[in-house]
């Protein structure tokens, strides 16, 4: 794919920085300033362990505002989402900071991923979207020619194929095995793939202690473990006595309400 006129003029104002082990610690992303939080530190470390697997983490840098967006994608066999997508690139995250939305910057980041997919002769690009918060919605992708190939409400698996006859990717959300493994007590499944995770873990752990519960925090340590998670969200979920009580981040208040209802 070649850059159109609009994209070229944007690239004078913005730069897409391909991060690596040498420059990631100095980049800001997802609202986390370089070097200032446990979330940034953990995510940077996580990325350094992933680059060799072909993972791409690109930061959108504005000449005026600094780092204001990002896109992350992995090869299907190294994807940290419960999807089966061999030969595809799987987008983990796409984000443009609040006041910079609606200017075509999300599309610019997506174009850069599609160009990589074409260059590396992938079957196509897949992405998990959600109508809920904490994940990009499907609109931007549909406009770019993606179609829905699997659904696990509120999540959709979208794909843009570059090889028409390639098999569709699919969700592989397997719940029962984990429900059995964590059948007693409170368990938080947390992946360092998202810099907000340490904050979410701390909030829920603090709230649970007021109920006299000490949560077991299980760090999701590999793409394989991530693909065994009980929800397509894939970064954070909470189990209680072998039941899924949150399949994505929730506030401490919502957590307390769920626990109260559970006890009734
Ligand atoms: C999804 C997301 C990345 C889109 O980013 P964006 O920069 O706003 O995307 P674009 O500007 O390319 O496209 C958005 C809209 O602006 C329109 N647009 C594109 N260029 C435009 C321009 N120059 N001027 C005005 N509008 C434009 C697009 O047509 C699109 O229209 P739509 O709303 O009707 O679909 C952004 O909304 C986001 O970050 N959402 C949160 C995602 C999230 O939670 N991620 C989890 C963290 S990993």
PDB file of C-alpha atoms and ligand atoms in Angstrom:
ATOM      1  CA  UNK A   1       0.000   0.000   0.000  1.00  0.00           C
ATOM      2  CA  UNK A   2       1.329   3.451  -0.889  1.00  0.00           C
ATOM      3  CA  UNK A   3       0.704   6.530   1.224  1.00  0.00           C
ATOM      4  CA  UNK A   4      -1.973   8.825  -0.223  1.00  0.00           C
ATOM      5  CA  UNK A   5      -1.554  12.668  -0.284  1.00  0.00           C
ATOM      6  CA  UNK A   6      -3.341  13.164   3.064  1.00  0.00           C
ATOM      7  CA  UNK A   7      -1.196  10.509   4.754  1.00  0.00           C
ATOM      8  CA  UNK A   8       1.975  12.074   3.349  1.00  0.00           C
ATOM      9  CA  UNK A   9       1.114  15.529   4.699  1.00  0.00           C
ATOM     10  CA  UNK A  10       0.253  13.964   8.092  1.00  0.00           C
ATOM     11  CA  UNK A  11       3.640  12.294   8.183  1.00  0.00           C
ATOM     12  CA  UNK A  12       5.242  15.749   8.190  1.00  0.00           C
ATOM     13  CA  UNK A  13       3.413  16.527  11.439  1.00  0.00           C
ATOM     14  CA  UNK A  14       3.594  13.050  12.907  1.00  0.00           C
ATOM     15  CA  UNK A  15       6.118  10.271  12.963  1.00  0.00           C
ATOM     16  CA  UNK A  16       5.498   6.566  13.530  1.00  0.00           C
ATOM     17  CA  UNK A  17       8.349   5.327  15.708  1.00  0.00           C
ATOM     18  CA  UNK A  18       9.128   1.622  15.404  1.00  0.00           C
ATOM     19  CA  UNK A  19      10.192   0.801  18.975  1.00  0.00           C
ATOM     20  CA  UNK A  20      12.891  -1.635  20.018  1.00  0.00           C
ATOM     21  CA  UNK A  21      14.784  -2.685  23.159  1.00  0.00           C
ATOM     22  CA  UNK A  22      17.001   0.399  22.839  1.00  0.00           C
ATOM     23  CA  UNK A  23      14.355   3.146  22.575  1.00  0.00           C
ATOM     24  CA  UNK A  24      11.217   1.808  24.301  1.00  0.00           C
ATOM     25  CA  UNK A  25      12.067   2.989  27.825  1.00  0.00           C
ATOM     26  CA  UNK A  26      12.078   6.613  26.580  1.00  0.00           C
ATOM     27  CA  UNK A  27       8.674   6.373  24.815  1.00  0.00           C
ATOM     28  CA  UNK A  28       5.370   7.294  26.437  1.00  0.00           C
ATOM     29  CA  UNK A  29       2.338   5.155  25.635  1.00  0.00           C
ATOM     30  CA  UNK A  30      -1.332   4.694  26.546  1.00  0.00           C
ATOM     31  CA  UNK A  31      -1.186   7.747  28.842  1.00  0.00           C
ATOM     32  CA  UNK A  32       1.859   6.378  30.715  1.00  0.00           C
ATOM     33  CA  UNK A  33       4.841   8.725  30.668  1.00  0.00           C
ATOM     34  CA  UNK A  34       8.262   7.197  30.146  1.00  0.00           C
ATOM     35  CA  UNK A  35       9.756   5.728  33.297  1.00  0.00           C
ATOM     36  CA  UNK A  36       7.163   7.065  35.737  1.00  0.00           C
ATOM     37  CA  UNK A  37       5.084   4.069  36.794  1.00  0.00           C
ATOM     38  CA  UNK A  38       5.122   0.370  37.484  1.00  0.00           C
ATOM     39  CA  UNK A  39       2.821  -0.074  34.454  1.00  0.00           C
ATOM     40  CA  UNK A  40       5.310   1.579  32.098  1.00  0.00           C
ATOM     41  CA  UNK A  41       8.201  -0.348  33.588  1.00  0.00           C
ATOM     42  CA  UNK A  42       6.440  -3.722  33.345  1.00  0.00           C
ATOM     43  CA  UNK A  43       5.191  -3.104  29.818  1.00  0.00           C
ATOM     44  CA  UNK A  44       8.661  -2.003  28.633  1.00  0.00           C
ATOM     45  CA  UNK A  45      10.181  -5.159  30.107  1.00  0.00           C
ATOM     46  CA  UNK A  46       7.416  -7.267  28.523  1.00  0.00           C
ATOM     47  CA  UNK A  47       8.105  -5.648  25.124  1.00  0.00           C
ATOM     48  CA  UNK A  48      11.845  -6.255  25.381  1.00  0.00           C
ATOM     49  CA  UNK A  49      11.090  -9.968  25.757  1.00  0.00           C
ATOM     50  CA  UNK A  50       8.773  -9.907  22.697  1.00  0.00           C
ATOM     51  CA  UNK A  51      10.685  -8.043  19.956  1.00  0.00           C
ATOM     52  CA  UNK A  52      12.674 -11.162  19.043  1.00  0.00           C
ATOM     53  CA  UNK A  53       9.344 -12.956  18.378  1.00  0.00           C
ATOM     54  CA  UNK A  54       8.523 -10.354  15.717  1.00  0.00           C
ATOM     55  CA  UNK A  55       6.172  -8.256  17.847  1.00  0.00           C
ATOM     56  CA  UNK A  56       5.761  -4.662  16.654  1.00  0.00           C
ATOM     57  CA  UNK A  57       5.001  -1.783  18.971  1.00  0.00           C
ATOM     58  CA  UNK A  58       4.779   1.513  17.103  1.00  0.00           C
ATOM     59  CA  UNK A  59       4.373   4.841  18.816  1.00  0.00           C
ATOM     60  CA  UNK A  60       2.710   7.781  17.075  1.00  0.00           C
ATOM     61  CA  UNK A  61       4.810  10.868  17.809  1.00  0.00           C
ATOM     62  CA  UNK A  62       3.504  14.380  17.208  1.00  0.00           C
ATOM     63  CA  UNK A  63       6.107  17.074  16.650  1.00  0.00           C
ATOM     64  CA  UNK A  64       3.982  19.339  18.868  1.00  0.00           C
ATOM     65  CA  UNK A  65       2.483  17.021  21.503  1.00  0.00           C
ATOM     66  CA  UNK A  66       4.942  14.153  21.876  1.00  0.00           C
ATOM     67  CA  UNK A  67       3.791  10.508  21.983  1.00  0.00           C
ATOM     68  CA  UNK A  68       0.015  10.417  21.442  1.00  0.00           C
ATOM     69  CA  UNK A  69      -0.878   6.975  20.145  1.00  0.00           C
ATOM     70  CA  UNK A  70       0.274   3.438  19.516  1.00  0.00           C
ATOM     71  CA  UNK A  71      -0.373   0.209  17.659  1.00  0.00           C
ATOM     72  CA  UNK A  72       0.855  -3.224  18.726  1.00  0.00           C
ATOM     73  CA  UNK A  73       0.685  -6.411  16.693  1.00  0.00           C
ATOM     74  CA  UNK A  74       2.199  -9.878  16.756  1.00  0.00           C
ATOM     75  CA  UNK A  75       2.547 -12.848  14.455  1.00  0.00           C
ATOM     76  CA  UNK A  76      -0.425 -15.187  14.897  1.00  0.00           C
ATOM     77  CA  UNK A  77       1.600 -17.931  16.627  1.00  0.00           C
ATOM     78  CA  UNK A  78       2.910 -15.376  19.167  1.00  0.00           C
ATOM     79  CA  UNK A  79      -0.371 -13.490  19.683  1.00  0.00           C
ATOM     80  CA  UNK A  80      -1.446 -12.672  23.230  1.00  0.00           C
ATOM     81  CA  UNK A  81      -5.156 -13.071  22.475  1.00  0.00           C
ATOM     82  CA  UNK A  82      -7.259 -16.260  22.604  1.00  0.00           C
ATOM     83  CA  UNK A  83      -7.399 -16.566  18.826  1.00  0.00           C
ATOM     84  CA  UNK A  84      -6.145 -19.111  16.337  1.00  0.00           C
ATOM     85  CA  UNK A  85      -4.655 -17.109  13.469  1.00  0.00           C
ATOM     86  CA  UNK A  86      -1.591 -18.826  11.985  1.00  0.00           C
ATOM     87  CA  UNK A  87       0.023 -16.800   9.224  1.00  0.00           C
ATOM     88  CA  UNK A  88      -1.864 -13.619  10.177  1.00  0.00           C
ATOM     89  CA  UNK A  89      -0.699 -10.524  12.013  1.00  0.00           C
ATOM     90  CA  UNK A  90      -2.863 -10.056  15.106  1.00  0.00           C
ATOM     91  CA  UNK A  91      -3.384  -6.505  16.365  1.00  0.00           C
ATOM     92  CA  UNK A  92      -3.309  -6.444  20.159  1.00  0.00           C
ATOM     93  CA  UNK A  93      -3.998  -2.752  20.674  1.00  0.00           C
ATOM     94  CA  UNK A  94      -4.649   0.428  18.761  1.00  0.00           C
ATOM     95  CA  UNK A  95      -5.034   3.692  20.592  1.00  0.00           C
ATOM     96  CA  UNK A  96      -5.012   7.425  19.929  1.00  0.00           C
ATOM     97  CA  UNK A  97      -5.131   9.747  22.953  1.00  0.00           C
ATOM     98  CA  UNK A  98      -8.437  11.596  23.571  1.00  0.00           C
ATOM     99  CA  UNK A  99      -7.998  15.045  22.077  1.00  0.00           C
ATOM    100  CA  UNK A 100      -6.193  13.749  18.992  1.00  0.00           C
ATOM    101  CA  UNK A 101      -8.984  11.379  17.898  1.00  0.00           C
ATOM    102  CA  UNK A 102     -10.974  11.893  14.690  1.00  0.00           C
ATOM    103  CA  UNK A 103      -8.055  13.284  12.650  1.00  0.00           C
ATOM    104  CA  UNK A 104      -7.227  10.124  10.741  1.00  0.00           C
ATOM    105  CA  UNK A 105      -4.375   9.127  13.079  1.00  0.00           C
ATOM    106  CA  UNK A 106      -5.846   5.745  14.031  1.00  0.00           C
ATOM    107  CA  UNK A 107      -6.145   5.011  10.300  1.00  0.00           C
ATOM    108  CA  UNK A 108      -2.531   6.071   9.800  1.00  0.00           C
ATOM    109  CA  UNK A 109      -1.351   3.551  12.425  1.00  0.00           C
ATOM    110  CA  UNK A 110      -3.560   0.833  10.949  1.00  0.00           C
ATOM    111  CA  UNK A 111      -2.189   1.529   7.438  1.00  0.00           C
ATOM    112  CA  UNK A 112       1.303   1.014   8.768  1.00  0.00           C
ATOM    113  CA  UNK A 113       0.340  -2.443  10.079  1.00  0.00           C
ATOM    114  CA  UNK A 114      -1.375  -3.364   6.802  1.00  0.00           C
ATOM    115  CA  UNK A 115       1.756  -2.361   4.886  1.00  0.00           C
ATOM    116  CA  UNK A 116       3.867  -4.611   7.143  1.00  0.00           C
ATOM    117  CA  UNK A 117       1.455  -7.519   6.569  1.00  0.00           C
ATOM    118  CA  UNK A 118       1.734  -7.090   2.819  1.00  0.00           C
ATOM    119  CA  UNK A 119       5.517  -6.766   2.916  1.00  0.00           C
ATOM    120  CA  UNK A 120       5.929  -9.895   5.035  1.00  0.00           C
ATOM    121  CA  UNK A 121       3.434 -11.824   2.844  1.00  0.00           C
ATOM    122  CA  UNK A 122       1.059 -12.614   5.708  1.00  0.00           C
ATOM    123  CA  UNK A 123      -2.361 -14.148   5.140  1.00  0.00           C
ATOM    124  CA  UNK A 124      -3.856 -10.920   6.448  1.00  0.00           C
ATOM    125  CA  UNK A 125      -4.474  -8.949   9.627  1.00  0.00           C
ATOM    126  CA  UNK A 126      -6.820  -9.960  12.449  1.00  0.00           C
ATOM    127  CA  UNK A 127      -8.032  -7.909  15.395  1.00  0.00           C
ATOM    128  CA  UNK A 128     -10.284  -8.415  18.417  1.00  0.00           C
ATOM    129  CA  UNK A 129     -12.660  -5.463  18.854  1.00  0.00           C
ATOM    130  CA  UNK A 130     -15.270  -4.741  21.479  1.00  0.00           C
ATOM    131  CA  UNK A 131     -18.423  -2.645  21.720  1.00  0.00           C
ATOM    132  CA  UNK A 132     -17.464  -2.292  25.403  1.00  0.00           C
ATOM    133  CA  UNK A 133     -14.711   0.053  26.636  1.00  0.00           C
ATOM    134  CA  UNK A 134     -10.992  -0.831  27.070  1.00  0.00           C
ATOM    135  CA  UNK A 135     -10.632  -1.961  23.454  1.00  0.00           C
ATOM    136  CA  UNK A 136     -10.993  -0.332  20.066  1.00  0.00           C
ATOM    137  CA  UNK A 137     -14.448  -0.657  18.494  1.00  0.00           C
ATOM    138  CA  UNK A 138     -14.941  -2.155  15.046  1.00  0.00           C
ATOM    139  CA  UNK A 139     -15.816   1.018  13.018  1.00  0.00           C
ATOM    140  CA  UNK A 140     -12.315   2.056  11.991  1.00  0.00           C
ATOM    141  CA  UNK A 141     -11.450  -1.495  10.902  1.00  0.00           C
ATOM    142  CA  UNK A 142     -14.692  -2.025   8.964  1.00  0.00           C
ATOM    143  CA  UNK A 143     -13.983   1.224   7.079  1.00  0.00           C
ATOM    144  CA  UNK A 144     -10.544  -0.170   6.218  1.00  0.00           C
ATOM    145  CA  UNK A 145     -12.117  -3.301   4.687  1.00  0.00           C
ATOM    146  CA  UNK A 146     -12.077  -5.720   7.644  1.00  0.00           C
ATOM    147  CA  UNK A 147     -14.983  -8.165   8.037  1.00  0.00           C
ATOM    148  CA  UNK A 148     -16.255 -10.023  11.086  1.00  0.00           C
ATOM    149  CA  UNK A 149     -15.390 -13.733  11.119  1.00  0.00           C
ATOM    150  CA  UNK A 150     -16.160 -14.738  14.709  1.00  0.00           C
ATOM    151  CA  UNK A 151     -18.072 -13.354  17.646  1.00  0.00           C
ATOM    152  CA  UNK A 152     -17.981 -13.770  21.418  1.00  0.00           C
ATOM    153  CA  UNK A 153     -20.170 -10.887  22.639  1.00  0.00           C
ATOM    154  CA  UNK A 154     -19.240  -8.106  23.246  1.00  0.00           C
ATOM    155  CA  UNK A 155     -16.105  -9.124  21.301  1.00  0.00           C
ATOM    156  CA  UNK A 156     -15.797  -9.495  17.532  1.00  0.00           C
ATOM    157  CA  UNK A 157     -12.916 -11.029  15.626  1.00  0.00           C
ATOM    158  CA  UNK A 158     -12.344  -9.050  12.432  1.00  0.00           C
ATOM    159  CA  UNK A 159     -10.031  -9.868   9.573  1.00  0.00           C
ATOM    160  CA  UNK A 160      -8.692  -8.273   6.435  1.00  0.00           C
ATOM    161  CA  UNK A 161      -7.387 -11.042   4.251  1.00  0.00           C
ATOM    162  CA  UNK A 162      -4.521 -10.559   1.849  1.00  0.00           C
ATOM    163  CA  UNK A 163      -4.750 -14.171   0.687  1.00  0.00           C
ATOM    164  CA  UNK A 164      -8.355 -14.795  -0.283  1.00  0.00           C
ATOM    165  CA  UNK A 165      -8.285 -18.592   0.217  1.00  0.00           C
ATOM    166  CA  UNK A 166      -6.608 -18.512   3.661  1.00  0.00           C
ATOM    167  CA  UNK A 167      -8.685 -20.104   6.438  1.00  0.00           C
ATOM    168  CA  UNK A 168     -10.451 -17.651   8.745  1.00  0.00           C
ATOM    169  CA  UNK A 169      -8.959 -16.977  12.178  1.00  0.00           C
ATOM    170  CA  UNK A 170     -11.215 -17.930  15.099  1.00  0.00           C
ATOM    171  CA  UNK A 171     -11.633 -17.442  18.816  1.00  0.00           C
ATOM    172  CA  UNK A 172     -10.365 -20.292  21.033  1.00  0.00           C
ATOM    173  CA  UNK A 173     -11.818 -19.227  24.364  1.00  0.00           C
ATOM    174  CA  UNK A 174     -11.581 -22.248  26.671  1.00  0.00           C
ATOM    175  CA  UNK A 175     -13.116 -21.640  30.084  1.00  0.00           C
ATOM    176  CA  UNK A 176     -13.623 -24.901  31.950  1.00  0.00           C
ATOM    177  CA  UNK A 177      -9.942 -25.813  32.402  1.00  0.00           C
ATOM    178  CA  UNK A 178      -9.155 -22.524  34.161  1.00  0.00           C
ATOM    179  CA  UNK A 179     -12.377 -22.591  36.172  1.00  0.00           C
ATOM    180  CA  UNK A 180     -11.297 -25.980  37.529  1.00  0.00           C
ATOM    181  CA  UNK A 181      -7.723 -24.843  38.186  1.00  0.00           C
ATOM    182  CA  UNK A 182      -8.858 -21.795  40.184  1.00  0.00           C
ATOM    183  CA  UNK A 183     -11.918 -23.289  41.829  1.00  0.00           C
ATOM    184  CA  UNK A 184     -11.178 -21.886  45.304  1.00  0.00           C
ATOM    185  CA  UNK A 185     -10.855 -18.243  46.356  1.00  0.00           C
ATOM    186  CA  UNK A 186     -10.202 -15.052  44.459  1.00  0.00           C
ATOM    187  CA  UNK A 187      -7.833 -15.144  41.475  1.00  0.00           C
ATOM    188  CA  UNK A 188      -6.740 -12.222  39.316  1.00  0.00           C
ATOM    189  CA  UNK A 189      -5.292 -13.179  35.938  1.00  0.00           C
ATOM    190  CA  UNK A 190      -3.040 -10.356  34.809  1.00  0.00           C
ATOM    191  CA  UNK A 191      -0.766  -9.857  31.795  1.00  0.00           C
ATOM    192  CA  UNK A 192       1.957  -7.215  31.654  1.00  0.00           C
ATOM    193  CA  UNK A 193       0.912  -6.634  28.047  1.00  0.00           C
ATOM    194  CA  UNK A 194      -1.169  -3.648  29.224  1.00  0.00           C
ATOM    195  CA  UNK A 195       0.464  -0.872  31.293  1.00  0.00           C
ATOM    196  CA  UNK A 196      -2.797  -0.241  33.184  1.00  0.00           C
ATOM    197  CA  UNK A 197      -2.861  -3.770  34.632  1.00  0.00           C
ATOM    198  CA  UNK A 198      -0.758  -3.101  37.801  1.00  0.00           C
ATOM    199  CA  UNK A 199      -3.158  -0.289  38.773  1.00  0.00           C
ATOM    200  CA  UNK A 200      -6.223  -2.501  38.194  1.00  0.00           C
ATOM    201  CA  UNK A 201      -4.665  -5.349  40.184  1.00  0.00           C
ATOM    202  CA  UNK A 202      -3.865  -3.044  43.104  1.00  0.00           C
ATOM    203  CA  UNK A 203      -7.381  -1.574  43.184  1.00  0.00           C
ATOM    204  CA  UNK A 204      -9.079  -4.973  43.254  1.00  0.00           C
ATOM    205  CA  UNK A 205      -6.545  -6.416  45.722  1.00  0.00           C
ATOM    206  CA  UNK A 206      -7.128  -3.469  48.104  1.00  0.00           C
ATOM    207  CA  UNK A 207     -10.917  -3.832  47.811  1.00  0.00           C
ATOM    208  CA  UNK A 208     -10.788  -7.591  48.366  1.00  0.00           C
ATOM    209  CA  UNK A 209      -8.717  -7.161  51.546  1.00  0.00           C
ATOM    210  CA  UNK A 210     -11.539  -5.103  53.043  1.00  0.00           C
ATOM    211  CA  UNK A 211     -13.597  -8.309  52.632  1.00  0.00           C
ATOM    212  CA  UNK A 212     -10.911 -10.373  54.358  1.00  0.00           C
ATOM    213  CA  UNK A 213      -9.804 -11.987  51.086  1.00  0.00           C
ATOM    214  CA  UNK A 214      -6.240 -12.158  49.786  1.00  0.00           C
ATOM    215  CA  UNK A 215      -6.323 -12.527  46.005  1.00  0.00           C
ATOM    216  CA  UNK A 216      -3.989 -14.859  44.193  1.00  0.00           C
ATOM    217  CA  UNK A 217      -2.458 -12.801  41.382  1.00  0.00           C
ATOM    218  CA  UNK A 218      -1.492 -15.047  38.477  1.00  0.00           C
ATOM    219  CA  UNK A 219       0.858 -13.366  36.011  1.00  0.00           C
ATOM    220  CA  UNK A 220       0.084 -14.507  32.489  1.00  0.00           C
ATOM    221  CA  UNK A 221       3.613 -15.231  31.375  1.00  0.00           C
ATOM    222  CA  UNK A 222       3.452 -16.387  27.769  1.00  0.00           C
ATOM    223  CA  UNK A 223       1.473 -16.122  24.550  1.00  0.00           C
ATOM    224  CA  UNK A 224       0.359 -19.731  25.116  1.00  0.00           C
ATOM    225  CA  UNK A 225      -0.974 -18.925  28.615  1.00  0.00           C
ATOM    226  CA  UNK A 226      -2.637 -15.838  27.198  1.00  0.00           C
ATOM    227  CA  UNK A 227      -4.432 -17.903  24.571  1.00  0.00           C
ATOM    228  CA  UNK A 228      -5.857 -20.068  27.388  1.00  0.00           C
ATOM    229  CA  UNK A 229      -7.545 -17.130  29.124  1.00  0.00           C
ATOM    230  CA  UNK A 230     -11.294 -17.251  29.733  1.00  0.00           C
ATOM    231  CA  UNK A 231     -12.031 -14.067  27.773  1.00  0.00           C
ATOM    232  CA  UNK A 232     -11.011 -12.515  24.423  1.00  0.00           C
ATOM    233  CA  UNK A 233     -10.041  -9.382  26.372  1.00  0.00           C
ATOM    234  CA  UNK A 234      -6.886 -11.285  27.247  1.00  0.00           C
ATOM    235  CA  UNK A 235      -5.163  -8.947  29.724  1.00  0.00           C
ATOM    236  CA  UNK A 236      -7.106  -8.976  32.953  1.00  0.00           C
ATOM    237  CA  UNK A 237      -9.884 -11.049  34.457  1.00  0.00           C
ATOM    238  CA  UNK A 238     -11.121 -12.063  37.894  1.00  0.00           C
ATOM    239  CA  UNK A 239     -12.290 -15.498  39.009  1.00  0.00           C
ATOM    240  CA  UNK A 240     -13.994 -16.278  42.288  1.00  0.00           C
ATOM    241  CA  UNK A 241     -14.521 -19.859  43.445  1.00  0.00           C
ATOM    242  CA  UNK A 242     -14.122 -21.105  39.878  1.00  0.00           C
ATOM    243  CA  UNK A 243     -16.493 -18.575  38.325  1.00  0.00           C
ATOM    244  CA  UNK A 244     -15.649 -15.666  36.068  1.00  0.00           C
ATOM    245  CA  UNK A 245     -16.787 -12.510  37.848  1.00  0.00           C
ATOM    246  CA  UNK A 246     -15.064  -9.960  35.582  1.00  0.00           C
ATOM    247  CA  UNK A 247     -13.815 -10.570  32.070  1.00  0.00           C
ATOM    248  CA  UNK A 248     -12.160  -7.144  31.809  1.00  0.00           C
ATOM    249  CA  UNK A 249     -11.161  -4.335  34.204  1.00  0.00           C
ATOM    250  CA  UNK A 250     -13.858  -3.216  36.636  1.00  0.00           C
ATOM    251  CA  UNK A 251     -13.897  -0.532  39.311  1.00  0.00           C
ATOM    252  CA  UNK A 252     -13.499  -1.378  42.990  1.00  0.00           C
ATOM    253  CA  UNK A 253     -17.144  -0.323  43.520  1.00  0.00           C
ATOM    254  CA  UNK A 254     -18.397  -2.713  40.859  1.00  0.00           C
ATOM    255  CA  UNK A 255     -16.214  -5.462  42.295  1.00  0.00           C
ATOM    256  CA  UNK A 256     -17.676  -4.913  45.779  1.00  0.00           C
ATOM    257  CA  UNK A 257     -21.222  -5.019  44.353  1.00  0.00           C
ATOM    258  CA  UNK A 258     -20.505  -8.297  42.563  1.00  0.00           C
ATOM    259  CA  UNK A 259     -19.025  -9.814  45.733  1.00  0.00           C
ATOM    260  CA  UNK A 260     -21.989  -8.613  47.798  1.00  0.00           C
ATOM    261  CA  UNK A 261     -24.462 -10.172  45.336  1.00  0.00           C
ATOM    262  CA  UNK A 262     -22.408 -13.376  45.335  1.00  0.00           C
ATOM    263  CA  UNK A 263     -22.656 -13.627  49.121  1.00  0.00           C
ATOM    264  CA  UNK A 264     -26.474 -13.273  49.134  1.00  0.00           C
TER     265      UNK A 264
HETATM  266  C1  LIG B   1     -10.217   3.526  17.706  1.00  0.00           C
HETATM  267  C2  LIG B   1      -9.263   4.699  17.693  1.00  0.00           C
HETATM  268  C3  LIG B   1      -7.836   4.193  17.676  1.00  0.00           C
HETATM  269  C4  LIG B   1      -9.517   5.499  16.408  1.00  0.00           C
HETATM  270  O1  LIG B   1      -8.534   6.528  16.352  1.00  0.00           O
HETATM  271  P1  LIG B   1      -8.796   7.879  15.528  1.00  0.00           P
HETATM  272  O2  LIG B   1      -7.515   8.562  15.384  1.00  0.00           O
HETATM  273  O3  LIG B   1      -9.906   8.639  16.128  1.00  0.00           O
HETATM  274  O4  LIG B   1      -9.237   7.251  14.144  1.00  0.00           O
HETATM  275  P2  LIG B   1      -9.459   8.047  12.780  1.00  0.00           P
HETATM  276  O5  LIG B   1      -9.414   9.512  13.015  1.00  0.00           O
HETATM  277  O6  LIG B   1      -8.530   7.479  11.781  1.00  0.00           O
HETATM  278  O7  LIG B   1     -10.914   7.598  12.421  1.00  0.00           O
HETATM  279  C5  LIG B   1     -11.968   7.923  13.332  1.00  0.00           C
HETATM  280  C6  LIG B   1     -13.030   8.695  12.612  1.00  0.00           C
HETATM  281  O8  LIG B   1     -12.509   9.951  12.191  1.00  0.00           O
HETATM  282  C7  LIG B   1     -12.754  10.099  10.780  1.00  0.00           C
HETATM  283  N1  LIG B   1     -11.633  10.857  10.212  1.00  0.00           N
HETATM  284  C8  LIG B   1     -10.549  10.353   9.620  1.00  0.00           C
HETATM  285  N2  LIG B   1      -9.750  11.347   9.208  1.00  0.00           N
HETATM  286  C9  LIG B   1     -10.321  12.489   9.587  1.00  0.00           C
HETATM  287  C10 LIG B   1      -9.961  13.831   9.494  1.00  0.00           C
HETATM  288  N3  LIG B   1      -8.840  14.205   8.875  1.00  0.00           N
HETATM  289  N4  LIG B   1     -10.792  14.749  10.017  1.00  0.00           N
HETATM  290  C11 LIG B   1     -11.930  14.376  10.627  1.00  0.00           C
HETATM  291  N5  LIG B   1     -12.317  13.103  10.750  1.00  0.00           N
HETATM  292  C12 LIG B   1     -11.529  12.174  10.232  1.00  0.00           C
HETATM  293  C13 LIG B   1     -12.791   8.696  10.280  1.00  0.00           C
HETATM  294  O9  LIG B   1     -13.500   8.601   9.064  1.00  0.00           O
HETATM  295  C14 LIG B   1     -13.524   8.016  11.372  1.00  0.00           C
HETATM  296  O10 LIG B   1     -14.897   8.281  11.249  1.00  0.00           O
HETATM  297  P3  LIG B   1     -16.011   7.468  12.020  1.00  0.00           P
HETATM  298  O11 LIG B   1     -15.977   7.951  13.428  1.00  0.00           O
HETATM  299  O12 LIG B   1     -17.259   7.837  11.310  1.00  0.00           O
HETATM  300  O13 LIG B   1     -15.640   6.024  11.895  1.00  0.00           O
HETATM  301  C15 LIG B   1      -9.500   5.657  18.891  1.00  0.00           C
HETATM  302  O14 LIG B   1     -10.845   6.035  18.907  1.00  0.00           O
HETATM  303  C16 LIG B   1      -9.142   5.030  20.232  1.00  0.00           C
HETATM  304  O15 LIG B   1      -8.009   5.133  20.690  1.00  0.00           O
HETATM  305  N6  LIG B   1     -10.110   4.406  20.885  1.00  0.00           N
HETATM  306  C17 LIG B   1      -9.857   3.743  22.155  1.00  0.00           C
HETATM  307  C18 LIG B   1      -9.267   2.412  21.850  1.00  0.00           C
HETATM  308  C19 LIG B   1      -8.901   1.673  23.108  1.00  0.00           C
HETATM  309  O16 LIG B   1      -9.585   1.711  24.093  1.00  0.00           O
HETATM  310  N7  LIG B   1      -7.800   0.980  23.016  1.00  0.00           N
HETATM  311  C20 LIG B   1      -7.431   0.187  24.157  1.00  0.00           C
HETATM  312  C21 LIG B   1      -6.105   0.496  24.597  1.00  0.00           C
HETATM  313  S1  LIG B   1      -4.994  -0.605  23.831  1.00  0.00           S
END
